[in-house]
GROMACS .gro file of C-alpha atoms in nm:
model
  339
    1MET     CA    1   2.631   8.202   8.360
    2GLN     CA    2   2.627   7.958   8.067
    3LYS     CA    3   3.005   8.000   8.018
    4ARG     CA    4   3.075   7.928   8.387
    5HIS     CA    5   2.848   7.622   8.380
    6LEU     CA    6   3.027   7.493   8.071
    7ILE     CA    7   3.368   7.529   8.234
    8ARG     CA    8   3.251   7.343   8.546
    9SER     CA    9   3.113   7.062   8.335
   10ILE     CA   10   3.423   6.980   8.130
   11ALA     CA   11   3.737   6.794   8.233
   12PRO     CA   12   3.985   6.978   8.459
   13ALA     CA   13   4.253   6.999   8.190
   14PHE     CA   14   4.011   7.161   7.948
   15ALA     CA   15   3.884   7.388   8.224
   16LEU     CA   16   4.235   7.517   8.290
   17ALA     CA   17   4.289   7.577   7.920
   18ALA     CA   18   3.961   7.764   7.893
   19LEU     CA   19   4.040   7.981   8.194
   20ALA     CA   20   4.383   8.060   8.050
   21ALA     CA   21   4.224   8.164   7.723
   22LEU     CA   22   3.970   8.382   7.905
   23GLY     CA   23   4.255   8.551   8.092
   24ALA     CA   24   4.464   8.613   7.781
   25PRO     CA   25   4.309   8.951   7.683
   26ALA     CA   26   4.382   9.097   8.026
   27LEU     CA   27   4.743   8.981   8.009
   28ALA     CA   28   4.775   9.115   7.654
   29GLN     CA   29   4.696   9.464   7.774
   30ASP     CA   30   5.012   9.473   7.985
   31TRP     CA   31   5.284   9.561   7.732
   32LYS     CA   32   5.636   9.591   7.867
   33PRO     CA   33   5.863   9.722   7.589
   34SER     CA   34   6.212   9.570   7.593
   35ARG     CA   35   6.378   9.869   7.424
   36PRO     CA   36   6.313  10.244   7.379
   37VAL     CA   37   6.005  10.360   7.187
   38THR     CA   38   6.064  10.612   6.909
   39ILE     CA   39   5.825  10.896   6.835
   40ILE     CA   40   5.896  11.060   6.500
   41VAL     CA   41   5.809  11.430   6.512
   42PRO     CA   42   5.771  11.521   6.143
   43TRP     CA   43   5.845  11.888   6.207
   44ALA     CA   44   6.145  12.091   6.320
   45ALA     CA   45   6.249  12.109   6.685
   46GLY     CA   46   6.086  12.383   6.891
   47GLY     CA   47   5.754  12.389   6.705
   48SER     CA   48   5.413  12.307   6.847
   49THR     CA   49   5.430  11.934   6.773
   50ASP     CA   50   5.780  11.906   6.914
   51GLN     CA   51   5.689  12.097   7.230
   52VAL     CA   52   5.380  11.904   7.332
   53THR     CA   53   5.519  11.567   7.223
   54ARG     CA   54   5.824  11.605   7.446
   55VAL     CA   55   5.603  11.694   7.743
   56THR     CA   56   5.375  11.399   7.672
   57ALA     CA   57   5.664  11.157   7.614
   58ALA     CA   58   5.810  11.239   7.955
   59GLU     CA   59   5.473  11.155   8.113
   60ILE     CA   60   5.448  10.827   7.918
   61GLU     CA   61   5.797  10.721   8.031
   62LYS     CA   62   5.691  10.738   8.396
   63THR     CA   63   5.439  10.458   8.344
   64LEU     CA   64   5.579  10.266   8.049
   65GLY     CA   65   5.906  10.198   8.229
   66GLN     CA   66   6.104  10.254   7.911
   67LYS     CA   67   6.273  10.548   7.740
   68VAL     CA   68   6.072  10.736   7.475
   69VAL     CA   69   6.304  10.888   7.216
   70ILE     CA   70   6.198  11.189   7.006
   71VAL     CA   71   6.337  11.201   6.652
   72ASN     CA   72   6.273  11.515   6.445
   73GLN     CA   73   6.228  11.436   6.075
   74PRO     CA   74   6.083  11.745   5.903
   75GLY     CA   75   6.001  11.782   5.537
   76ALA     CA   76   5.712  11.786   5.288
   77SER     CA   77   5.466  11.937   5.535
   78GLY     CA   78   5.518  11.655   5.784
   79SER     CA   79   5.447  11.374   5.539
   80ILE     CA   80   5.806  11.241   5.530
   81GLY     CA   81   5.822  11.169   5.902
   82SER     CA   82   5.466  11.035   5.903
   83LYS     CA   83   5.556  10.795   5.621
   84SER     CA   84   5.858  10.671   5.817
   85ALA     CA   85   5.629  10.576   6.104
   86LEU     CA   86   5.376  10.417   5.869
   87ASP     CA   87   5.646  10.211   5.693
   88ALA     CA   88   5.824  10.103   6.012
   89PRO     CA   89   5.785   9.744   6.138
   90LYS     CA   90   5.445   9.704   6.304
   91ASP     CA   91   5.598   9.599   6.635
   92GLY     CA   92   5.469   9.898   6.832
   93TYR     CA   93   5.808  10.067   6.876
   94THR     CA   94   5.766  10.349   6.622
   95TRP     CA   95   5.498  10.618   6.659
   96THR     CA   96   5.452  10.964   6.515
   97ALA     CA   97   5.292  11.290   6.627
   98GLY     CA   98   5.135  11.608   6.496
   99ALA     CA   99   4.803  11.762   6.401
  100ALA     CA  100   4.530  11.515   6.308
  101GLN     CA  101   4.403  11.745   6.033
  102ASP     CA  102   4.742  11.721   5.861
  103LEU     CA  103   4.752  11.343   5.885
  104GLY     CA  104   4.398  11.323   5.749
  105SER     CA  105   4.479  11.541   5.446
  106TYR     CA  106   4.804  11.397   5.310
  107GLU     CA  107   4.627  11.162   5.069
  108THR     CA  108   4.418  11.450   4.933
  109LEU     CA  109   4.744  11.630   4.852
  110GLY     CA  110   4.896  11.318   4.695
  111MET     CA  111   5.175  11.321   4.954
  112LEU     CA  112   5.108  11.000   5.144
  113LYS     CA  113   4.853  10.724   5.093
  114THR     CA  114   4.692  10.705   5.434
  115LYS     CA  115   4.363  10.791   5.601
  116ILE     CA  116   4.300  10.897   5.958
  117ALA     CA  117   4.123  10.563   6.014
  118ASP     CA  118   4.461  10.390   5.954
  119TRP     CA  119   4.586  10.521   6.289
  120HIS     CA  120   4.519  10.489   6.660
  121LEU     CA  121   4.482  10.847   6.785
  122PHE     CA  122   4.598  10.961   7.127
  123LEU     CA  123   4.522  11.333   7.149
  124ASN     CA  124   4.671  11.568   7.406
  125VAL     CA  125   4.577  11.928   7.319
  126ALA     CA  126   4.374  12.137   7.078
  127ASN     CA  127   4.561  12.436   6.941
  128VAL     CA  128   4.449  12.775   6.815
  129GLN     CA  129   4.611  12.966   6.529
  130VAL     CA  130   4.689  13.334   6.580
  131ILE     CA  131   4.748  13.612   6.329
  132GLY     CA  132   5.077  13.756   6.451
  133VAL     CA  133   5.280  14.033   6.290
  134ASN     CA  134   5.634  14.160   6.331
  135ALA     CA  135   5.645  14.410   6.617
  136SER     CA  136   5.747  14.691   6.381
  137ALA     CA  137   5.474  14.617   6.126
  138PRO     CA  138   5.217  14.896   6.081
  139TYR     CA  139   4.913  14.672   6.136
  140LYS     CA  140   4.738  14.731   6.468
  141SER     CA  141   4.433  14.513   6.406
  142ALA     CA  142   4.312  14.226   6.189
  143LYS     CA  143   4.116  14.480   5.985
  144ASP     CA  144   4.434  14.679   5.916
  145LEU     CA  145   4.608  14.370   5.785
  146LEU     CA  146   4.318  14.249   5.571
  147ASP     CA  147   4.273  14.597   5.422
  148ALA     CA  148   4.644  14.603   5.334
  149MET     CA  149   4.622  14.259   5.174
  150LYS     CA  150   4.331  14.377   4.961
  151ALA     CA  151   4.519  14.691   4.861
  152LYS     CA  152   4.839  14.498   4.780
  153PRO     CA  153   4.727  14.153   4.659
  154GLY     CA  154   4.999  13.889   4.679
  155GLN     CA  155   5.258  14.123   4.827
  156ILE     CA  156   5.230  14.077   5.203
  157SER     CA  157   5.439  13.778   5.314
  158VAL     CA  158   5.297  13.516   5.550
  159ALA     CA  159   5.527  13.258   5.714
  160THR     CA  160   5.393  12.909   5.783
  161ALA     CA  161   5.529  12.559   5.841
  162GLY     CA  162   5.431  12.462   5.487
  163VAL     CA  163   5.136  12.342   5.284
  164THR     CA  164   4.866  12.183   5.508
  165SER     CA  165   5.038  12.310   5.824
  166ALA     CA  166   4.821  12.478   6.086
  167GLY     CA  167   4.941  12.820   5.978
  168HIS     CA  168   4.878  12.757   5.610
  169ASN     CA  169   4.531  12.616   5.681
  170ALA     CA  170   4.450  12.925   5.883
  171MET     CA  171   4.565  13.166   5.613
  172GLU     CA  172   4.382  12.973   5.341
  173LEU     CA  173   4.062  12.987   5.546
  174ILE     CA  174   4.107  13.363   5.588
  175ALA     CA  175   4.171  13.401   5.215
  176LYS     CA  176   3.860  13.199   5.132
  177SER     CA  177   3.649  13.409   5.369
  178THR     CA  178   3.779  13.746   5.249
  179GLY     CA  179   3.917  13.700   4.898
  180VAL     CA  180   4.258  13.839   4.995
  181LYS     CA  181   4.577  13.717   4.829
  182TYR     CA  182   4.909  13.678   5.010
  183ARG     CA  183   5.268  13.568   4.947
  184HIS     CA  184   5.322  13.231   5.111
  185VAL     CA  185   5.670  13.168   5.258
  186THR     CA  186   5.723  12.816   5.391
  187TYR     CA  187   5.957  12.680   5.658
  188ASP     CA  188   6.030  12.336   5.804
  189GLY     CA  189   5.825  12.396   6.117
  190GLY     CA  190   5.616  12.640   6.313
  191ASN     CA  191   5.905  12.765   6.525
  192PRO     CA  192   6.122  12.862   6.222
  193ALA     CA  193   5.818  13.037   6.071
  194VAL     CA  194   5.765  13.239   6.388
  195VAL     CA  195   6.136  13.323   6.417
  196ALA     CA  196   6.131  13.441   6.054
  197THR     CA  197   5.851  13.684   6.136
  198VAL     CA  198   6.035  13.810   6.443
  199ALA     CA  199   6.349  13.860   6.232
  200GLY     CA  200   6.157  14.054   5.968
  201GLU     CA  201   6.198  13.797   5.690
  202THR     CA  202   5.819  13.799   5.670
  203GLU     CA  203   5.558  14.041   5.796
  204VAL     CA  204   5.302  13.792   5.921
  205THR     CA  205   5.268  13.441   6.062
  206THR     CA  206   4.947  13.250   6.124
  207GLN     CA  207   5.104  12.967   6.320
  208LEU     CA  208   4.975  12.837   6.653
  209ALA     CA  209   4.954  13.032   6.976
  210VAL     CA  210   5.183  12.779   7.145
  211GLU     CA  211   5.455  12.864   6.891
  212GLN     CA  212   5.409  13.240   6.921
  213ALA     CA  213   5.345  13.263   7.297
  214ASP     CA  214   5.696  13.355   7.412
  215MET     CA  215   5.743  13.609   7.133
  216ILE     CA  216   5.404  13.763   7.209
  217ARG     CA  217   5.487  13.792   7.578
  218GLY     CA  218   5.826  13.935   7.485
  219LYS     CA  219   5.659  14.191   7.254
  220ARG     CA  220   5.851  14.063   6.953
  221ILE     CA  221   5.525  13.967   6.781
  222ARG     CA  222   5.199  14.160   6.794
  223PRO     CA  223   4.894  13.930   6.798
  224LEU     CA  224   4.604  14.069   6.595
  225ALA     CA  225   4.344  13.794   6.638
  226THR     CA  226   4.285  13.424   6.693
  227VAL     CA  227   4.178  13.239   6.378
  228SER     CA  228   3.862  13.143   6.558
  229ASP     CA  229   3.528  13.263   6.688
  230LYS     CA  230   3.659  13.254   7.046
  231ALA     CA  231   3.902  13.481   7.230
  232LEU     CA  232   4.218  13.332   7.376
  233GLU     CA  233   4.355  13.405   7.721
  234LEU     CA  234   4.733  13.379   7.707
  235GLU     CA  235   4.908  13.359   8.041
  236GLY     CA  236   5.139  13.654   8.091
  237PHE     CA  237   4.980  13.858   7.813
  238GLY     CA  238   4.602  13.877   7.839
  239SER     CA  239   4.321  13.832   7.592
  240ILE     CA  240   4.360  13.798   7.213
  241GLU     CA  241   4.035  13.880   7.037
  242PRO     CA  242   3.881  13.640   6.782
  243LEU     CA  243   3.881  13.703   6.408
  244SER     CA  244   3.502  13.669   6.420
  245LYS     CA  245   3.501  14.016   6.578
  246THR     CA  246   3.630  14.147   6.244
  247LEU     CA  247   3.466  13.890   6.014
  248ASP     CA  248   3.109  13.834   6.125
  249GLY     CA  249   3.020  13.464   6.137
  250PHE     CA  250   3.379  13.341   6.098
  251LYS     CA  251   3.443  12.995   6.247
  252ALA     CA  252   3.724  12.740   6.243
  253PRO     CA  253   3.712  12.379   6.373
  254ALA     CA  254   3.934  12.275   6.664
  255ASN     CA  255   4.286  12.172   6.563
  256TYR     CA  256   4.371  11.859   6.765
  257PHE     CA  257   4.727  11.741   6.821
  258GLY     CA  258   4.849  11.410   6.958
  259ILE     CA  259   5.049  11.093   6.919
  260PHE     CA  260   4.955  10.851   6.642
  261ILE     CA  261   5.026  10.477   6.629
  262PRO     CA  262   4.972  10.299   6.296
  263LYS     CA  263   4.714  10.024   6.298
  264GLY     CA  264   4.853   9.673   6.266
  265VAL     CA  265   5.071   9.691   6.578
  266PRO     CA  266   5.007   9.429   6.849
  267ASP     CA  267   4.684   9.484   7.038
  268GLU     CA  268   4.873   9.483   7.369
  269VAL     CA  269   5.057   9.798   7.263
  270VAL     CA  270   4.734   9.985   7.193
  271LYS     CA  271   4.567   9.864   7.514
  272THR     CA  272   4.867   9.969   7.721
  273VAL     CA  273   4.877  10.319   7.571
  274GLU     CA  274   4.499  10.351   7.617
  275LYS     CA  275   4.543  10.269   7.985
  276ILE     CA  276   4.823  10.526   8.014
  277TRP     CA  277   4.595  10.786   7.853
  278VAL     CA  278   4.312  10.719   8.097
  279ASP     CA  279   4.516  10.675   8.414
  280ASN     CA  280   4.800  10.921   8.356
  281ILE     CA  281   4.775  11.159   8.061
  282ALA     CA  282   4.416  11.261   8.139
  283LYS     CA  283   4.528  11.352   8.492
  284SER     CA  284   4.865  11.505   8.406
  285GLU     CA  285   4.914  11.838   8.581
  286VAL     CA  286   5.232  11.893   8.377
  287LEU     CA  287   5.042  11.868   8.048
  288LYS     CA  288   4.760  12.085   8.183
  289LYS     CA  289   5.014  12.349   8.285
  290TYR     CA  290   5.172  12.335   7.940
  291ALA     CA  291   4.834  12.392   7.777
  292THR     CA  292   4.730  12.685   7.996
  293SER     CA  293   5.070  12.856   7.976
  294ARG     CA  294   5.095  12.821   7.598
  295GLY     CA  295   4.742  12.910   7.495
  296ALA     CA  296   4.620  12.558   7.414
  297LEU     CA  297   4.321  12.349   7.526
  298PHE     CA  298   4.392  12.035   7.729
  299ALA     CA  299   4.216  11.755   7.537
  300PRO     CA  300   4.332  11.401   7.632
  301LEU     CA  301   4.111  11.193   7.399
  302HIS     CA  302   4.163  10.852   7.240
  303GLY     CA  303   3.977  10.581   7.049
  304ALA     CA  304   3.642  10.647   6.882
  305GLU     CA  305   3.601  10.974   7.074
  306ALA     CA  306   3.926  11.104   6.924
  307GLN     CA  307   3.829  10.997   6.571
  308THR     CA  308   3.499  11.186   6.606
  309ALA     CA  309   3.668  11.495   6.751
  310VAL     CA  310   3.919  11.533   6.466
  311THR     CA  311   3.675  11.477   6.179
  312PRO     CA  312   3.547  11.837   6.139
  313ALA     CA  313   3.899  11.981   6.099
  314ILE     CA  314   3.999  11.708   5.852
  315GLN     CA  315   3.687  11.770   5.643
  316ALA     CA  316   3.737  12.146   5.646
  317ASN     CA  317   4.107  12.120   5.563
  318ALA     CA  318   4.074  11.862   5.284
  319TRP     CA  319   3.795  12.050   5.107
  320LEU     CA  320   3.966  12.385   5.154
  321LEU     CA  321   4.274  12.244   4.982
  322PHE     CA  322   4.059  12.098   4.704
  323ASP     CA  323   3.856  12.415   4.647
  324SER     CA  324   4.173  12.626   4.635
  325GLY     CA  325   4.325  12.399   4.369
  326LYS     CA  326   4.602  12.260   4.591
  327ALA     CA  327   4.467  11.905   4.622
  328LYS     CA  328   4.553  11.631   4.373
  329VAL     CA  329   4.279  11.392   4.485
  330SER     CA  330   3.914  11.480   4.550
  331PRO     CA  331   3.827  11.430   4.920
  332GLU     CA  332   3.498  11.279   4.804
  333THR     CA  333   3.679  10.984   4.645
  334LEU     CA  334   3.854  10.926   4.979
  335GLY     CA  335   3.531  10.921   5.175
  336ILE     CA  336   3.584  11.266   5.328
  337ALA     CA  337   3.245  11.437   5.332
  338ARG     CA  338   3.218  11.807   5.253
  339PRO     CA  339   3.148  11.998   5.577
   0.00000   0.00000   0.00000
């Protein structure tokens, strides 16, 4: 009431200026990009990040009124593509994508100086890792595989998308919980890691369900367990039991994926994407269908809620890397609390 009284009491010219200023934030939220937006996917084509980002980008285009171009730039566990987005002009036209737990752990590994708080998070799904083995492998259960790893330490090959990738995090968590040793074979993305296991280059992969789904349904990969305390219902296959059934008390935090925009871009860009997330992404039947058909959880979060949601996985991942001797920087010095 005081603000309205003040406006009425001043000269008309000043009143118009004040009203224009009051209306500025609303106008600033309506960003109309004049050229295509680029999303850098820092992993190979066909992997989990690539899949869900392309689905999400198509939904964003419908509202944004501008083309969203996907550029795959794999390498160094996703840190190269993430750095390209971080170093790009802060004009709002270059974003990146991936797993928040990766982005929040790069500085711990000495790969990229950035914290999760340096980014605006727009999450779309939460993914679950699965222990999958080549269809001809002798392992019929998670217990079979773990027993073999104990009997042959460091000999059984596990394909992942690289250090800090979802698959590597999963296998490191398993190793920490059981004491097993394995032979790590890295690829430039989750899809190449899964294909390698199908081809027999490796015996095992612990990549995401969304990356293994088609091969599981096609009986080219045998799923032994989810790296979780919850079973997974995969459309066209059935239920995959949780690793907690084999390892009592085993748990793993949710692995959230999404699109990330570096802070420092114009506020109108962030406000526009936030509106798209609330009005379109959160109601997207296409994205929901993707999640249910690929074995993922639909999770359209943004802002403070997204930052809170991703924290447990970042903490677990950063400290797991540190405790296993793979980190170059203590998470504690970066303000990442031990879970």
